[in-house]
Each structure stands twice: as structure tokens, then as C-alpha cells.
Short mmCIF file of C-alpha atoms in Angstrom, two decimals:
data_model
loop_
_atom_site.label_atom_id
_atom_site.label_comp_id
_atom_site.label_asym_id
_atom_site.label_seq_id
_atom_site.Cartn_x
_atom_site.Cartn_y
_atom_site.Cartn_z
CA MET A 1035 -6.48 103.62 87.42
CA ASN A 1036 -7.45 104.08 83.79
CA ALA A 1037 -5.12 103.47 80.85
CA LEU A 1038 -5.39 104.38 77.17
CA LEU A 1039 -3.52 102.10 74.77
CA SER A 1040 -2.91 102.77 71.08
CA VAL A 1041 0.22 101.16 69.64
CA SER A 1042 1.54 100.39 66.19
CA ASP A 1043 4.44 98.38 67.62
CA LYS A 1044 2.73 95.61 69.56
CA THR A 1045 5.93 94.08 70.91
CA GLY A 1046 5.27 92.94 74.47
CA LEU A 1047 1.77 94.42 74.43
CA ILE A 1048 -0.14 91.32 75.49
CA ASP A 1049 2.06 90.50 78.46
CA PHE A 1050 2.08 94.14 79.55
CA ALA A 1051 -1.70 94.46 79.30
CA ARG A 1052 -2.23 91.19 81.13
CA GLU A 1053 -0.12 92.51 84.02
CA LEU A 1054 -2.06 95.80 84.00
CA ASN A 1055 -5.30 93.89 84.19
CA GLY A 1056 -3.96 91.94 87.15
CA LEU A 1057 -3.24 95.25 88.86
CA GLY A 1058 -6.85 96.31 88.39
CA VAL A 1059 -6.17 98.84 85.64
CA THR A 1060 -9.15 99.62 83.39
CA MET A 1061 -8.00 99.73 79.78
CA TYR A 1062 -9.37 101.67 76.82
CA ALA A 1063 -7.91 101.06 73.37
CA THR A 1064 -8.18 102.09 69.75
CA GLY A 1065 -9.07 99.77 66.86
CA GLY A 1066 -6.10 97.48 66.20
CA THR A 1067 -4.88 97.55 69.78
CA GLU A 1068 -8.35 96.79 71.10
CA GLY A 1069 -8.65 93.87 68.69
CA ALA A 1070 -5.31 92.40 69.76
CA LEU A 1071 -6.26 92.59 73.43
CA ARG A 1072 -9.70 91.05 72.90
CA GLU A 1073 -8.17 88.22 70.89
CA ALA A 1074 -5.82 87.54 73.82
CA GLY A 1075 -8.79 87.42 76.19
CA ILE A 1076 -7.82 90.57 78.06
CA PRO A 1077 -10.70 92.83 79.24
CA VAL A 1078 -10.67 96.07 77.29
CA HIS A 1079 -13.06 98.92 76.47
CA ALA A 1080 -13.37 100.62 73.11
CA LEU A 1081 -12.14 104.19 73.06
CA GLN A 1082 -15.61 105.21 71.89
CA GLU A 1083 -16.86 104.52 75.42
CA LEU A 1084 -14.79 107.51 76.56
CA THR A 1085 -15.61 109.85 73.72
CA GLY A 1086 -19.21 108.84 73.01
CA PHE A 1087 -18.27 109.58 69.40
CA PRO A 1088 -17.37 107.24 66.54
CA GLU A 1089 -14.10 107.36 64.62
CA MET A 1090 -14.27 109.70 61.63
CA LEU A 1091 -12.61 110.28 58.27
CA ASP A 1092 -11.26 106.74 57.87
CA GLY A 1093 -9.69 106.84 61.33
CA ARG A 1094 -8.01 110.22 60.91
CA VAL A 1095 -10.03 111.45 63.90
CA LYS A 1096 -10.52 109.13 66.85
CA THR A 1097 -8.53 110.28 69.91
CA LEU A 1098 -8.74 114.02 69.20
CA HIS A 1099 -11.58 114.61 71.64
CA PRO A 1100 -11.96 116.72 74.82
CA ASN A 1101 -13.23 113.70 76.78
CA VAL A 1102 -9.85 112.07 76.18
CA HIS A 1103 -7.55 115.03 76.60
CA ALA A 1104 -9.38 116.47 79.60
CA GLY A 1105 -8.82 113.16 81.36
CA ILE A 1106 -5.11 113.29 80.53
CA LEU A 1107 -4.40 116.97 81.17
CA ALA A 1108 -6.40 117.47 84.38
CA LEU A 1109 -4.26 118.38 87.38
CA ARG A 1110 -5.04 115.93 90.14
CA ASP A 1111 -4.06 118.46 92.81
CA GLU A 1112 -6.33 121.18 91.41
CA PRO A 1113 -9.89 120.78 92.82
CA ARG A 1114 -11.44 122.91 90.06
CA HIS A 1115 -10.14 120.52 87.41
CA LEU A 1116 -11.51 117.50 89.21
CA GLN A 1117 -14.84 119.25 89.72
CA GLU A 1118 -15.10 120.05 86.00
CA LEU A 1119 -14.48 116.41 85.12
CA ALA A 1120 -17.04 115.26 87.66
CA GLU A 1121 -19.67 117.69 86.33
CA ARG A 1122 -19.21 116.29 82.83
CA GLU A 1123 -18.87 112.69 84.06
CA LEU A 1124 -15.42 112.35 82.49
CA LYS A 1125 -12.82 109.82 83.58
CA LEU A 1126 -9.23 110.49 84.55
CA ILE A 1127 -6.64 108.76 82.37
CA ASP A 1128 -3.54 107.89 84.35
CA LEU A 1129 -1.50 105.86 81.87
CA VAL A 1130 -1.05 106.58 78.13
CA VAL A 1131 0.64 103.81 76.16
CA VAL A 1132 1.23 105.04 72.63
CA ASN A 1133 3.71 104.57 69.81
CA LEU A 1134 3.23 106.16 66.46
CA TYR A 1135 2.36 105.18 62.92
CA PRO A 1136 5.56 103.85 61.28
CA PHE A 1137 6.25 106.90 59.10
CA VAL A 1138 9.99 106.26 58.65
CA GLU A 1139 9.47 102.60 57.84
CA THR A 1140 6.81 103.52 55.28
CA VAL A 1141 9.14 106.01 53.58
CA LEU A 1142 12.00 103.51 53.53
CA THR A 1143 9.83 101.05 51.58
CA GLY A 1144 9.72 103.59 48.74
CA ALA A 1145 6.07 104.46 49.33
CA GLY A 1146 4.56 107.26 47.27
CA HIS A 1147 3.72 110.70 48.60
CA ALA A 1148 0.08 109.93 49.40
CA GLN A 1149 0.93 106.81 51.37
CA ALA A 1150 3.67 108.63 53.26
CA ILE A 1151 1.26 111.41 54.23
CA GLU A 1152 -1.28 108.88 55.50
CA SER A 1153 1.47 107.42 57.70
CA ILE A 1154 1.81 110.69 59.62
CA ASP A 1155 0.37 110.21 63.09
CA ILE A 1156 -1.56 113.15 64.54
CA GLY A 1157 -3.64 111.78 67.40
CA GLY A 1158 -0.83 109.67 68.83
CA VAL A 1159 1.59 112.60 68.93
CA THR A 1160 -1.04 114.72 70.69
CA LEU A 1161 -1.72 112.01 73.26
CA LEU A 1162 1.95 111.61 74.07
CA ARG A 1163 2.60 115.31 74.36
CA ALA A 1164 -0.41 115.77 76.63
CA ALA A 1165 0.61 112.90 78.89
CA ALA A 1166 4.25 114.02 78.94
CA LYS A 1167 3.25 117.58 79.85
CA ASN A 1168 1.21 116.24 82.76
CA HIS A 1169 3.78 113.60 83.75
CA ASP A 1170 3.50 114.52 87.42
CA HIS A 1171 0.12 112.78 87.27
CA VAL A 1172 0.11 110.69 84.09
CA LEU A 1173 2.60 108.10 82.80
CA PRO A 1174 3.45 108.45 79.09
CA VAL A 1175 4.85 105.16 77.79
CA VAL A 1176 6.35 104.96 74.30
CA ARG A 1177 8.86 102.13 74.26
CA PRO A 1178 8.07 98.50 74.97
CA SER A 1179 11.48 98.35 76.65
CA ASP A 1180 10.02 100.58 79.40
CA TYR A 1181 7.10 98.25 80.16
CA PRO A 1182 8.95 96.30 82.90
CA ALA A 1183 10.00 99.47 84.75
CA VAL A 1184 6.44 100.83 84.57
CA LEU A 1185 4.97 97.59 85.94
CA GLN A 1186 7.52 97.47 88.74
CA ALA A 1187 6.70 101.07 89.71
CA LEU A 1188 2.96 100.39 89.67
CA LYS A 1189 3.49 97.47 92.03
CA ASP A 1190 5.72 99.44 94.39
CA PRO A 1191 3.82 100.47 97.57
CA GLY A 1192 6.00 103.57 97.73
CA GLY A 1193 4.46 104.89 94.53
CA ILE A 1194 5.93 105.93 91.22
CA PRO A 1195 9.23 107.79 91.62
CA ALA A 1196 9.49 111.27 90.13
CA SER A 1197 12.67 110.21 88.32
CA LEU A 1198 10.74 107.59 86.33
CA ARG A 1199 8.02 110.09 85.49
CA ARG A 1200 10.59 112.56 84.15
CA HIS A 1201 12.36 109.81 82.23
CA LEU A 1202 9.16 108.69 80.52
CA ALA A 1203 8.23 112.30 79.69
CA ALA A 1204 11.68 112.96 78.21
CA VAL A 1205 11.44 109.81 76.10
CA ALA A 1206 8.00 110.84 74.85
CA PHE A 1207 9.07 114.35 73.83
CA ALA A 1208 12.26 113.02 72.20
CA HIS A 1209 10.17 110.47 70.30
CA THR A 1210 7.74 113.05 68.95
CA ALA A 1211 10.59 115.47 68.12
CA ALA A 1212 12.45 112.82 66.13
CA TYR A 1213 9.19 111.85 64.44
CA ASP A 1214 8.51 115.43 63.34
CA ALA A 1215 12.14 115.83 62.23
CA ALA A 1216 11.78 112.78 60.01
CA ILE A 1217 8.62 114.18 58.43
CA GLY A 1218 10.29 117.55 57.84
CA GLU A 1219 13.35 115.90 56.29
CA HIS A 1220 11.16 113.86 53.96
CA LEU A 1221 9.02 116.81 52.88
CA ARG A 1222 12.03 119.05 52.22
CA GLY A 1223 13.32 116.40 49.83
CA PRO A 1224 16.03 117.43 47.35
CA GLN A 1225 15.71 121.06 48.48
CA ALA A 1226 17.48 120.02 51.69
CA GLN A 1227 20.75 119.78 49.74
CA THR A 1228 20.88 123.51 49.01
CA THR A 1229 18.61 125.21 51.54
CA LEU A 1230 19.28 125.86 55.20
CA PRO A 1231 15.88 125.97 56.96
CA GLU A 1232 15.01 128.61 59.54
CA GLU A 1233 14.49 125.86 62.11
CA PHE A 1234 16.80 122.89 61.76
CA THR A 1235 15.96 119.63 63.47
CA LEU A 1236 18.08 116.51 63.58
CA GLY A 1237 16.26 113.33 64.50
CA GLY A 1238 17.01 109.66 64.39
CA ARG A 1239 16.25 106.28 65.85
CA LYS A 1240 18.92 104.35 67.70
CA LEU A 1241 19.91 101.25 65.79
CA ARG A 1242 22.38 100.00 68.38
CA ASP A 1243 24.86 100.99 71.02
CA LEU A 1244 28.49 100.85 69.95
CA ARG A 1245 31.26 99.39 72.12
CA TYR A 1246 32.57 102.91 72.70
CA GLY A 1247 33.23 106.19 70.94
CA GLU A 1248 36.51 107.54 69.59
CA ASN A 1249 38.11 106.28 72.81
CA PRO A 1250 37.12 103.53 75.27
CA HIS A 1251 36.02 106.01 77.96
CA GLN A 1252 33.44 107.57 75.59
CA SER A 1253 29.94 106.17 75.00
CA ALA A 1254 28.52 106.00 71.48
CA ALA A 1255 25.55 104.74 69.48
CA LEU A 1256 24.48 104.51 65.85
CA TYR A 1257 21.28 106.31 64.84
CA ARG A 1258 19.35 106.14 61.58
CA SER A 1259 17.74 109.23 60.07
CA ALA A 1260 14.50 109.21 58.11
CA ALA A 1261 16.39 108.96 54.83
CA GLY A 1262 18.17 105.84 56.02
CA GLY A 1263 20.37 103.99 53.57
CA GLY A 1264 24.05 104.83 53.17
CA ILE A 1265 26.57 103.72 55.76
CA ALA A 1266 24.03 103.86 58.61
CA GLY A 1267 21.81 101.45 56.69
CA ALA A 1268 24.60 99.20 55.41
CA ARG A 1269 24.33 95.44 55.33
CA GLN A 1270 27.23 93.79 57.13
CA TRP A 1271 28.08 90.50 55.47
CA GLN A 1272 30.72 89.37 57.95
CA GLY A 1273 33.26 90.51 60.51
CA LEU A 1274 33.55 92.01 63.97
CA GLU A 1275 31.15 94.57 65.37
CA LEU A 1276 31.58 97.98 63.77
CA SER A 1277 33.10 100.67 65.96
CA TYR A 1278 32.47 104.41 66.02
CA ASN A 1279 35.77 105.03 64.21
CA ASN A 1280 35.05 102.27 61.69
CA LEU A 1281 31.80 103.95 60.73
CA LEU A 1282 33.34 107.42 60.39
CA ASP A 1283 36.16 106.08 58.23
CA ALA A 1284 33.75 103.99 56.16
CA GLN A 1285 31.73 107.15 55.46
CA ALA A 1286 34.88 109.04 54.46
CA ALA A 1287 35.94 106.26 52.09
CA TRP A 1288 32.48 105.83 50.58
CA SER A 1289 32.12 109.57 49.94
CA LEU A 1290 35.52 109.76 48.29
CA VAL A 1291 35.06 106.94 45.77
CA ALA A 1292 31.56 108.20 44.96
CA ASP A 1293 33.15 111.34 43.49
CA PHE A 1294 34.73 109.32 40.65
CA PRO A 1295 32.75 108.31 37.55
CA SER A 1296 35.39 105.70 36.65
CA ILE A 1297 36.42 102.63 38.63
CA ALA A 1298 38.04 103.85 41.84
CA VAL A 1299 39.31 102.61 45.19
CA ALA A 1300 40.16 104.58 48.33
CA ILE A 1301 41.98 103.49 51.46
CA ILE A 1302 41.22 105.59 54.56
CA LYS A 1303 43.17 105.78 57.80
CA HIS A 1304 42.03 108.04 60.64
CA ALA A 1305 39.58 109.90 58.38
CA ASN A 1306 42.24 110.71 55.75
CA PRO A 1307 42.99 108.88 52.51
CA CYS A 1308 46.37 107.14 52.43
CA GLY A 1309 45.71 105.70 48.98
CA VAL A 1310 43.37 106.52 46.10
CA ALA A 1311 43.44 105.36 42.49
CA ILE A 1312 41.38 104.66 39.42
CA GLY A 1313 41.97 101.49 37.44
CA THR A 1314 40.92 99.19 34.63
CA ASP A 1315 39.01 97.03 37.11
CA ALA A 1316 38.43 96.88 40.86
CA ALA A 1317 41.51 94.76 41.57
CA ASP A 1318 43.76 97.03 39.50
CA ALA A 1319 42.42 100.16 41.21
CA PHE A 1320 42.99 98.56 44.62
CA GLU A 1321 46.62 97.63 43.90
CA ARG A 1322 47.34 101.12 42.58
CA ALA A 1323 45.72 102.73 45.64
CA LEU A 1324 47.69 100.46 47.98
CA ASP A 1325 50.95 101.47 46.31
CA CYS A 1326 50.50 105.07 47.51
CA ASP A 1327 51.41 104.27 51.13
CA ARG A 1328 51.45 100.58 52.01
CA ARG A 1329 52.69 101.21 55.55
CA SER A 1330 49.89 103.63 56.46
CA ALA A 1331 47.28 101.45 54.76
CA PHE A 1332 47.76 98.70 57.36
CA GLY A 1333 44.52 98.41 59.35
CA GLY A 1334 42.72 100.90 57.13
CA ILE A 1335 39.29 101.03 55.51
CA VAL A 1336 38.92 100.18 51.80
CA ALA A 1337 36.09 101.40 49.59
CA PHE A 1338 35.24 100.39 46.02
CA ASN A 1339 32.81 102.35 43.86
CA ARG A 1340 32.09 99.26 41.77
CA PRO A 1341 30.97 95.75 42.79
CA ALA A 1342 33.81 93.81 44.40
CA ASP A 1343 34.59 90.60 42.53
CA ALA A 1344 36.77 87.61 43.37
CA ALA A 1345 39.94 89.18 41.95
CA ALA A 1346 39.48 92.32 44.06
CA ALA A 1347 38.76 90.27 47.16
CA GLN A 1348 41.79 88.04 46.63
CA ALA A 1349 44.00 91.10 46.30
CA LEU A 1350 42.50 92.69 49.41
CA VAL A 1351 42.85 89.72 51.78
CA GLY A 1352 46.60 89.66 51.24
CA SER A 1353 46.87 92.60 53.67
CA PHE A 1354 45.22 93.49 56.97
CA PHE A 1355 42.26 95.87 56.78
CA GLU A 1356 39.51 96.68 59.25
CA VAL A 1357 36.61 97.31 56.84
CA VAL A 1358 35.82 96.93 53.15
CA VAL A 1359 32.93 98.86 51.57
CA ALA A 1360 31.45 98.26 48.13
CA PRO A 1361 28.07 98.69 46.42
CA SER A 1362 27.84 94.89 46.20
CA PHE A 1363 29.89 91.70 46.44
CA ASP A 1364 29.60 88.62 44.26
CA GLU A 1365 29.55 85.18 45.88
CA PRO A 1366 33.19 84.34 45.05
CA ALA A 1367 34.26 87.63 46.63
CA LEU A 1368 32.34 86.91 49.82
CA GLU A 1369 33.82 83.42 49.92
CA ALA A 1370 37.36 84.76 49.46
CA MET A 1371 36.96 87.26 52.30
CA LYS A 1372 35.98 84.50 54.72
CA SER A 1373 39.72 83.86 55.02
CA ARG A 1374 39.74 87.11 57.01
CA PRO A 1375 36.84 86.37 59.39
CA LYS A 1376 37.36 89.55 61.43
CA LEU A 1377 37.19 91.78 58.32
CA ARG A 1378 34.01 93.84 58.37
CA VAL A 1379 32.34 93.64 54.96
CA LEU A 1380 29.83 96.44 54.35
CA GLN A 1381 27.32 97.01 51.56
CA PRO A 1382 25.84 100.53 51.97
CA GLY A 1383 22.10 100.98 51.71
CA PRO A 1384 20.54 102.94 48.86
CA GLY A 1385 20.85 106.70 48.83
CA ALA A 1386 23.44 109.41 48.33
CA ALA A 1387 27.01 108.77 49.47
CA HIS A 1388 27.49 112.44 50.42
CA LEU A 1389 25.99 114.50 53.22
CA ALA A 1390 23.31 116.90 52.00
CA LEU A 1391 23.60 118.91 55.21
CA ASP A 1392 26.56 118.65 57.56
CA ALA A 1393 25.76 119.39 61.22
CA ARG A 1394 28.40 119.70 63.92
CA PRO A 1395 27.84 120.50 67.59
CA ILE A 1396 29.47 123.38 69.42
CA THR A 1397 28.84 124.38 73.02
CA GLY A 1398 25.42 126.00 73.23
CA GLY A 1399 24.34 125.00 69.73
CA PHE A 1400 25.50 123.57 66.47
CA LEU A 1401 26.69 124.56 63.00
CA VAL A 1402 25.03 123.43 59.79
CA GLN A 1403 26.38 123.72 56.27
CA THR A 1404 25.48 122.29 52.89
CA GLY A 1405 27.71 119.44 51.81
CA ASP A 1406 30.76 120.10 49.64
CA GLN A 1407 29.38 118.73 46.40
CA SER A 1408 31.67 120.56 43.99
CA GLY A 1409 34.71 118.29 43.95
CA GLY A 1410 34.01 116.85 40.51
CA THR A 1411 35.10 119.92 38.54
CA LEU A 1412 38.10 122.24 38.41
CA GLY A 1413 36.00 125.33 38.95
CA GLU A 1414 37.05 128.17 36.68
CA ALA A 1415 40.16 126.17 35.62
CA ARG A 1416 42.19 129.27 34.79
CA VAL A 1417 45.79 128.69 33.74
CA ALA A 1418 47.85 131.31 35.60
CA THR A 1419 51.32 130.42 34.28
CA ALA A 1420 53.14 130.56 30.98
CA LYS A 1421 53.17 126.79 30.81
CA VAL A 1422 49.82 125.22 29.89
CA PRO A 1423 48.93 121.66 30.98
CA ASP A 1424 48.65 119.05 28.26
CA ASP A 1425 45.72 116.61 28.11
CA ALA A 1426 47.34 114.01 30.34
CA THR A 1427 48.22 116.66 32.91
CA TRP A 1428 44.68 118.03 32.93
CA LYS A 1429 43.42 114.52 33.76
CA ASP A 1430 45.86 114.17 36.63
CA LEU A 1431 45.00 117.63 37.94
CA GLN A 1432 41.33 116.69 37.90
CA PHE A 1433 42.07 113.47 39.78
CA ALA A 1434 44.22 115.19 42.41
CA TRP A 1435 41.68 117.99 42.89
CA THR A 1436 38.92 115.42 43.48
CA VAL A 1437 41.00 113.62 46.10
CA VAL A 1438 42.17 116.72 47.98
CA LYS A 1439 38.56 117.61 48.76
CA HIS A 1440 38.51 114.57 51.06
CA VAL A 1441 41.78 115.27 52.90
CA ARG A 1442 41.84 117.17 56.19
CA SER A 1443 43.21 120.72 55.93
CA ASN A 1444 45.85 121.83 55.31
CA ALA A 1445 45.83 119.27 52.52
CA ILE A 1446 48.20 118.46 49.66
CA VAL A 1447 47.86 115.58 47.19
CA LEU A 1448 50.47 114.42 44.70
CA ALA A 1449 49.14 112.27 41.87
CA HIS A 1450 50.34 110.62 38.69
CA GLN A 1451 48.42 108.72 36.03
CA GLY A 1452 45.22 108.45 38.05
CA ALA A 1453 46.76 107.45 41.38
CA ALA A 1454 47.74 109.35 44.51
CA ILE A 1455 51.45 108.93 45.25
CA GLY A 1456 51.87 111.25 48.25
CA ILE A 1457 49.40 112.90 50.66
CA GLY A 1458 50.06 115.56 53.28
CA ALA A 1459 47.09 115.93 55.63
CA GLY A 1460 46.07 118.05 58.59
CA GLN A 1461 49.19 120.23 58.83
CA MET A 1462 49.12 123.66 60.44
CA SER A 1463 51.55 124.96 57.81
CA ARG A 1464 50.82 124.51 54.10
CA VAL A 1465 54.48 124.23 53.15
CA GLU A 1466 54.85 121.44 55.73
CA ALA A 1467 51.90 119.65 54.11
CA VAL A 1468 53.79 119.90 50.79
CA GLU A 1469 56.97 118.59 52.41
CA LEU A 1470 55.06 115.67 53.90
CA ALA A 1471 53.41 114.77 50.58
CA VAL A 1472 56.77 115.00 48.79
CA HIS A 1473 58.41 112.85 51.46
CA ARG A 1474 55.75 110.18 51.07
CA GLY A 1475 55.94 110.35 47.30
CA GLY A 1476 59.70 109.91 47.34
CA SER A 1477 61.22 109.46 43.89
CA ARG A 1478 57.71 109.19 42.44
CA ALA A 1479 57.12 112.89 43.13
CA ALA A 1480 59.12 113.72 40.01
CA GLY A 1481 56.66 114.15 37.16
CA SER A 1482 53.59 114.20 39.44
CA VAL A 1483 50.95 116.91 39.79
CA LEU A 1484 49.97 118.62 43.03
CA ALA A 1485 46.58 119.72 44.38
CA SER A 1486 46.26 122.11 47.31
CA ASP A 1487 42.91 122.54 49.08
CA GLY A 1488 43.71 126.21 49.82
CA PHE A 1489 45.86 128.91 48.29
CA PHE A 1490 49.60 129.25 48.89
CA PRO A 1491 50.15 132.17 51.27
CA TYR A 1492 53.82 132.24 50.27
CA PRO A 1493 55.73 130.88 47.28
CA ASP A 1494 57.69 128.42 49.45
CA GLY A 1495 55.20 125.58 48.94
CA VAL A 1496 55.46 125.97 45.17
CA GLU A 1497 59.25 126.03 45.41
CA VAL A 1498 59.35 122.79 47.45
CA ALA A 1499 57.04 121.11 44.93
CA ALA A 1500 59.07 122.33 41.96
CA HIS A 1501 62.32 121.14 43.56
CA ALA A 1502 60.78 117.66 43.92
CA GLY A 1503 59.93 117.61 40.21
CA VAL A 1504 56.19 118.36 40.33
CA ARG A 1505 55.11 119.29 36.81
CA ALA A 1506 51.79 121.05 37.50
CA ILE A 1507 49.81 122.49 40.41
CA VAL A 1508 46.09 123.08 40.93
CA GLN A 1509 45.03 125.41 43.73
CA PRO A 1510 42.19 127.86 44.49
CA GLY A 1511 44.21 131.06 44.15
CA GLY A 1512 43.14 134.20 45.96
CA SER A 1513 46.23 134.93 48.05
CA VAL A 1514 47.63 138.46 48.15
CA LYS A 1515 50.88 136.79 47.10
CA ASP A 1516 49.47 134.86 44.14
CA SER A 1517 51.85 136.75 41.87
CA GLU A 1518 54.82 135.40 43.83
CA ALA A 1519 53.49 131.84 43.63
CA ILE A 1520 52.97 132.24 39.88
CA ALA A 1521 56.48 133.65 39.47
CA ALA A 1522 57.96 130.68 41.36
CA ALA A 1523 56.04 128.29 39.12
CA ASP A 1524 57.11 130.12 35.94
CA ALA A 1525 60.74 130.11 37.09
CA ALA A 1526 60.59 126.33 37.49
CA GLY A 1527 58.59 125.67 34.33
CA VAL A 1528 55.63 124.37 36.33
CA ALA A 1529 52.06 124.81 35.08
CA MET A 1530 49.61 126.26 37.60
CA VAL A 1531 45.83 126.25 37.43
CA PHE A 1532 43.51 128.34 39.62
CA THR A 1533 40.06 126.92 40.41
CA GLY A 1534 38.58 129.91 42.21
CA GLU A 1535 37.21 127.62 44.95
CA ARG A 1536 38.73 125.91 47.95
CA HIS A 1537 38.05 122.61 49.67
CA PHE A 1538 38.89 123.05 53.35
CA LYS A 1539 37.90 120.05 55.43
CA HIS A 1540 38.18 120.70 59.17
#
């Protein structure tokens, strides 16, 4: 048996190669891999012995040679193939052990364009694809974690099972697909935020398995894309292992606070905010966010858009939360949070807090959309009523409109003086979402403003809000009954602003 080895990740390489040598496998290797094996005293041949041709173009061309690929792609049960190899005195290659240049790792270091391009593997991808195509006869091995299973199969007198061959081929193709997806993502760059490509690929590398998914009977894992950073690349300072739901809620909280230029805090529960506020400092913003719905906030996820200091941490540890997210934590803050040892403390990696492209699976395919990046403005901001908002009301409308973008539809947010005071989320009826937000706001609803993620199909939602004392409403407009909603607002002396855009979040 002949093997070709060319690995960037040399984890377990020496032990694996030593076992192969003990099994009588003849090994050929490229530069760095050959050197590592020779240094370990393991017999190895230079790849040039197969090709009869030196490496070219600073190593850009070394394995791209018919003597290599003929030996990989030849069908062992096709006599004509074997005869062609024999006529040219070419060797069969039965085992291809390859992992690729670390393109993603190079990009994550902040490398420039030229260095990133040089980290794109060409020969390795071709070797893997060739071996995976011919997996009935050749073993493609990508992951060091598969070395033990390969060795066990090689030692088995019954031969290598077809299931292992298919598994290794699937791993190889998945590896090269994710690799190409990472390169495409990097090369698209900022354009990826506004352009939907003709062929969309989603690739990532598993960082770790999670305990379970949304429910204990579901499996889950965390993957990192080429861009990295963000919640997937967060540093965890302390606390229990992060769950699937923790990570989703942390993303929701981090995206929400990132929409505010001023100091802001959000508290998320089951993917919806149950408290959001701006404040004079992080601790003040937290207390104001908590006041929105202290009961629902229990066991929630807290996000700061400013560094968390000791005062913020002291305020936070007075209640039970699952996760806290902030761009950074000072030493006194980290020390204070040790009093809650189970609290997961996350510092997101560099990069955007919002999704550039949002992909969701459906049976038989998936949907892709650009991220909703327009929550920071009031759109056309057209006053539709006789009453015009004053400056303070405009500020509250802007705040409420920013928050409602992050609430599941149908969504209603009541706000006052830069803090949410009542949120109605995920209702099938818009008027019921208003009723829920008013109920949660209680007496505080009087004098508040209301944001609706979609238009009012009937005037009833406006009437419920007006009866509760809401002073102004911001909504997209566009209903065939807009005139009735406007009339209801005018009758109650409520200002209403149309944005001309909606913020559904399904």
C-alpha cells in the first residue's frame, strides 16, 4: 500500500505515520510533512520520487501532476486503468492524508489580501476530491480524529468497511466545500451585506458540540464561519457551558444594543426583549431596562453596548440571569460577577453585531435574505395626524422604533423617556399585541409612545392605545384602512407617524 501525506495540521501525525510504517505502508510526503517524518525517524519518500518533477512557483505547483492523480483516480477493478499505469511505471496511491492550508485562521489574524490569497490551497483540495471520488479504492483522510478508525480498519483482516470509506469521502467533500465557502465569503467582503449571490454557500468549522438543541432530545453544535468574531467567537470569562438557546438569545441581545449609539442595555427572554433602556451609564441603563418587566427578566440574557464596570456588575448580580454580554469587562466587574459562578460572562469577538445575510432552512432548500439594517432611522417619518410630536416625543418614537425591530411579530413596544415600559411580542392579532403591551405597562402606559412593527389593519389597536393614554404612535402605514387609524388617533389627540417601512421578525 502507498500513502501520500501532506498536512498543515500535524496533530497526531507522527504516531499515525509510525503505525502506518509498522503496517508496511510506503509513504510519500510533501515538504513540511516529509521533514517532520524524517525528523521523527520514520521512513518517507519525497513526493518528487512520484512525479519526477521538482516543485515550482514557490510551492504553488507540487502535487498537481498526472503521476499523482493517475495513481489516485485509477479504478482497481478496471484492467485497462491498471495496464495504463503499468505501461508508464506509475504507482497506485491507496491512502491520501491531507488537510488544507489554514485559510480561515490566516484571515482571522487580520492578514492582508495578498497573504490571504497565498493561503488558498489548490493542490490539497484537488487531492482530497480525487481520493474522495475514488473512495471505493482510496481512503481520503482529513481529520486527525479519524486516524484511529483508519488504523483499526487497516489492521482488520476483513478489510476496510464500505461505511468507513463513505464516511471519509463525505468528510473530505464537506471539508473542501466549507473551505471554498470561506474563501467566497472573504472575497465577497462588504458586498455580501447587500448582494444575494447566484450560488449561496454556507460553511463553517465545528467549534464544539452543545449539550442539546432547543430541547434535550435535539442534538446541536456551534460552528464558526470564515468571518468569525461576534457571538460565535466570544470569549467566555466564567460560568456554565453555553447552551443552544443561550447563544441564540445572546445574539438577539447583542444585535439589539448594537443599534443604539448611546449607552444601552437589553434583557432578552426566549428571543424577545423584556427590557431595553438607554442611560447615563451602564448601571443606570441596566436598572431602567430591568424596570420594564422584572418578572420576565428572571433567568434572561443581559447585553451592554458599553464596557461593563463594577457598578453595572454589582447591579446585575442582585438578580438571577443566565448570560451577560458586553464588549469588555474591567477587573472589578469580573471580580463582582464571581459571586454568581454559574453566570455565563461573554465578550463577543470583533466584527459586526448584525447578520449580513440571514439564512434559514426549509424542507428541500433554504431562504436567504439581507439583514434588517434599517432600524436606526424612522424612514420617511411622515406625520399623518393633526397633532405633531414635540422633540421629546420624537426621541421616544425613535427609541421605540429601534426596539420593535428586534421583537417577534406581531410586535408592539411602549416606551417613555428612553426606556421600554411594555412589550407585546409574537401575537397572531395586532390588537392583542397592543393589549399585552398595555397590560405590561400598567399605569406607566399613560404618557408613553407606541411602536408597531407592521401597520394597523383596523383602528382598534389605535383605540386601545389611546384609551391607555399613549401620546404618540409610530407605524409603517400602508393599510387600506390607514384613514380609519388616523381618524382614531385624531379623535384621541394622539400623534401618529408613518415610516413607510416595516420590521417583521418571524
